[in-house]
Amino acid sequence: MYRRIVAMFACAAVLSACSTKDTPPSPSAVQKTDLVNPFIGTGGHGHTFPGATVPYGMVQLSPDTRLQGWDACSGYHASDSVILGFSHTHLSGTGIGDYGDILFQPVTGDYDYLLEQGDATKPGYRSFKTAGSESATPGYYTVQLADYGVKAELTATAHAGMHRYTFPADSIPGVMLDLSHHLQTQQNLMNRLIKVNDHELRGVKITRGWAKEQRVYFHAVFSEPFEIEIITEPLPPGGIDDLPTKAIKALLHFNKLAGKPLLVKVGISAVDYEGAKNNVMKEIADWNFDAVKDNARQQWEEWLNRIDIKGGTNDQRKIFYTALYHTAISPNLYTDVDGRYRGMDRKLHQAPAGQEDHTVFSLWDTFRAFHPLMTLVNGPRNEAWVRALLQKYDESGTLAMWELSSNETGTMIGYHAVPVIVDAYMKGYRNFDAEKAYAAIVQASTYDTTGVFFPGKDVQRAVMPLAKYYNETLGFIPCDKENESVAKALEYAYNDWCIAQMAKALGKTADYEKYTERGKRYAKYFDKSTGFMRGVNSDKSWKKPFSPRFSHHGKSEYVEGNAWQWSWFVPHDVEGLVALQGGKELFIKKLDSLFSITSEIEGEHKSDDISGLIGQYAHGNEPSHHITYFYNYVGQPWKTQELVDKILTTLYFNNENGLSGNEDCGAMSAWYVMSAMGIYQVAPGDPRYTLGRPLFDEVTLRPEGGKPFTIRAVNNGPANKYASRITLNGQALTTPFITHEDIVKGGTLEFTMTATRPAAE
């Protein structure tokens, strides 16, 4: 049974348990931020959050509505009717949950404020939403809490969040601060809360979850003085001086505010208390909530202004700019305002002048479309992420797979920092140490763990799987020795091909030949008798039984998919894949079958990630994302145009359930942005784009430091989804491909659209 302990603290009492710009943006005839709907993806399995953040900011101040289950990965689900409170860190669209740190909830009156974890229906400090009161725009969120009559408003800077709570005039206001709150199955290792004075609190929360050790220091400043009541479970034997170290809840009491809002500003840091204090004091110097909100909106306006669009429906414009918005949530800033950060080695570091550390690298997802999009609209920042990845390599001894709060989670497969680095280099973004980068990508492709730092032994198995050993010694990965063998082998082959491209560019001929051969090992898994990539046993026999529609999540030859989806993952050698299938005609026939066969998935434990189905094509998960563009390689671009149009218009919506799968840190949205513009990069590392079906009449890219590039669709319309002619700067294209150089030097790509579907050649 919970018990309550009350203590009124003196100014410097300690509880142990373990510059923002004030100038608003200039008015504009069209504000692109008005076209963003932050609630897209908050329903279904999109796993996005609607709260306040700025582009790539450290803080994501957002409401939490549930704690457990797959659809609690971001802490918010649109179907929930209650608000548990507002926490300062969130992940956008991931398939695993973490964060939800430093939760505040405004409350009123005498209430049982102890929420039973995981059950939003039990009495506690949670509150129902007032119907129709919830809304959000980039950098701002608001809701009315029905239980308390409090209007809650949130906004953010890069390192801090700001709250504005308007209480009923005659109420007794309070704020619940819950350090024990977290999303999903994290373990609280330590909470510490310190009262600095009657306006300020500081503390730290250390957790073990998806990130094996995460530290969040915070410094909170209140516009009104408070008294503090500590709530804990149970009453410790030593009384108030012996509080438990793993679960701190504090209720802050305020005098009646007579209708005046209570303002709270909170800085966070992974470094220390002073880092958190500096972050909030330098970015939010005063109490002007609206100025912070307007500045956040202006930052988003500047980001969205990188792409102008004309035409399309209102919903399509909102889907597009929300997608562009979602591509600027992460990776998140991880350096404090003074340049300090906590590295992969758990030590504190000072970033070199002009450089920043970042976190949340969902590389298995983002190498496909997110980073290629960034090379078009935000090349210098993408270079900065490459430098951050190389810094993490220095600190840990290996490139990140799925990095979170300077922890290697070991999540997913492959070594996809490689295509991010190589693609940037091949496109001329080379403001990093190329020789160090090359050494890092080669190291990532080997099994040698000499000198590699792993903070947790459980991470080592995932980061350096046996598959790499088998790939080196046997030349293939046997499915009776290694789980997910086919998916790993195909991704390793692509990663190795990327290494070959950089080796060639650096004049490393022997390595080029070595990694080119490794890049062709995908062929070892192709079974000509079935036409699919299949598991191969140690004795080189095919694994039986076999069904291409079978999926067993986590225990098969495929990751989050089946043979139908994975047999096409050869983005770097489509010509070779066509030859394996028996030539162009048989390849086209098989590709047609992918989109027309039954969408039924076999297996009792099939992956939930197999979603957004067109036949067996699964747009809800990234391994399928390049496949529609394969028709361009075999002379039938109209099929690419037709399918891309279908995906753009039937699998993305302007509502909470607007995504067909997890957002995955901008990956799902990046596909939409690229494809809606009419271009897509099938194989990052090869600086070519293939062409699809522009959704809008005109799109103008405004890359940072580059010249505008316009993509125009003449005679465009819903029925006119086919391109009868494509020109680049007035010259007709004979194939549906252009280069990165074509785009960055500026110009015009023009599609002449028609409703007539070309006859097959």
Coordinates of C-alpha atoms in Angstrom, one line a residue, residues 14 52 58 111 154 207 349 506 576 670 701:
V14 CA 18.3 18.1 -0.6
A52 CA 6.6 20.1 -28.9
M58 CA 17.3 17.3 -27.6
Y111 CA -6.4 13.8 -4.7
L154 CA 3.9 23.0 -24.2
T207 CA 17.5 4.0 -16.3
H349 CA 33.7 14.8 -23.9
L506 CA 40.2 6.1 -52.7
G576 CA 22.5 -9.5 -61.5
A670 CA 11.2 10.2 -46.3
L701 CA 14.0 22.0 -53.9

